[in-house]
Phi, psi and omega in degrees: 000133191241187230285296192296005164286273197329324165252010127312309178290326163296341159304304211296309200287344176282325166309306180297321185277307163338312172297283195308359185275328199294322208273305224284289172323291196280353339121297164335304198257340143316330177313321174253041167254122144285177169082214184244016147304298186306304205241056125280277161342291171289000173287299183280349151322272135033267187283345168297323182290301155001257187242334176314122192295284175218148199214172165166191171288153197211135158207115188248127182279129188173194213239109166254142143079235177262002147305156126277160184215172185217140179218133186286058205251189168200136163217169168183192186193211187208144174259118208288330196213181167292007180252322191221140186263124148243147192185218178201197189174157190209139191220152195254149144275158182285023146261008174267339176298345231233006163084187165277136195278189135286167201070226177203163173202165195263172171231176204168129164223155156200172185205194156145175209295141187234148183221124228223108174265127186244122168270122153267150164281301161211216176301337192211305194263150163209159169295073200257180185206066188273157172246130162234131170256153156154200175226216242161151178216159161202128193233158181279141151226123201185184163258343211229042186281134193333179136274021212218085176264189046256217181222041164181143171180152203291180179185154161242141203251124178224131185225088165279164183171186195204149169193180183212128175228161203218129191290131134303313206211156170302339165237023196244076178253181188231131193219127167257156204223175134206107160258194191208120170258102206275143195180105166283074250077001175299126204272342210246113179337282228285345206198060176300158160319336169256350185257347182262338172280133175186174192262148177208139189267146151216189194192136192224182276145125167213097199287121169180192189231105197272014177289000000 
């Protein structure tokens, strides 16, 4: 076997055991989400490991109403030309790991198909510029709920944005983001369209074999 198989092959495997310590780890912190929040999430985890050409963990900093909220995702895609990525992705907000509040508070996900335009810079940075089109739920959780439901409902979702990413390692890049989340359709007194649309920072773990 000669030197570049032998460091193909220890790429791919460091990549496959990486993903299951991820899918494990994040899977952990799934136990007190019920419902089709969990195995939405593993699923899509799932498929981080799989089949995505390159993928990872996403954590964004950002907004429901006037909260900050921090929301938990995984995307990831296949590269359709050398420029563009394509694939899909999905984000949680972290209040829902966080039990019933007193009162109330809204929770939220979406996901939906990512489009990824990638600029290199050089060897390791680049410029990237994704899209996620797709849609999203948002529900109340509490004890204490307005009186004017209803308290839950669906919205469709466009999350454009820019971000830079810089290769660390042959399977490894490290990626910072800012985006903007457009949300459309929300049914719920408690939770209109501008207050579920907000701007958001994030920062990802992005797993593939980057030589």
């Amino acid at each position: 076997m000669d030197y570049i198989t032998r460091s193909s092959f220890a790429t791919f495997n460091t990549v496959k055991w990486l993903r299951y310590l991820l899918v494990i780890c994040a899977l952990w912190q799934l136990k007190p989400v019920q419902g089709q929040t969990a195995w939405y999430l593993a699923d899509l985890l799932f498929q981080t490991m799989y089949n995505w050409e390159e993928g990872g963990v996403e954590m964004k900093y950002s907004a429901i109403g006037n909260k900050h909220e921090v929301f938990y995702g995984a995307r990831g895609g296949w590269q359709a030309t050398d420029n563009f990525l394509f694939g899909y992705g999905g984000y949680v907000s972290g209040t829902v790991f966080n039990g019933t509040p007193v009162g109330y508070h809204v929770d939220m996900s979406y996901g939906g198909i990512t489009l990824e335009f990638q600029r290199p810079v050089d060897e390791r940075l680049s410029f990237n510029f994704p899209i996620l089109i797709g849609g999203g739920g948002a529900w109340l959780n509490g004890t204490d709920f307005p009186d004017e439901g209803p308290y839950s409902t669906g919205f469709f979702v466009a999350e454009p944005g820019a971000s830079i990413s810089m290769k660390v390692a042959p399977f490894l890049k490290m990626e910072a983001s800012g985006t903007y989340r457009f949300c459309v359709g929300s049914k719920m007194p408690a939770a209109r369209d501008a207050q579920l649309s907000a701007p958001a920072f994030g920062m990802a773990l992005i797993f593939g074999d980057f030589y």
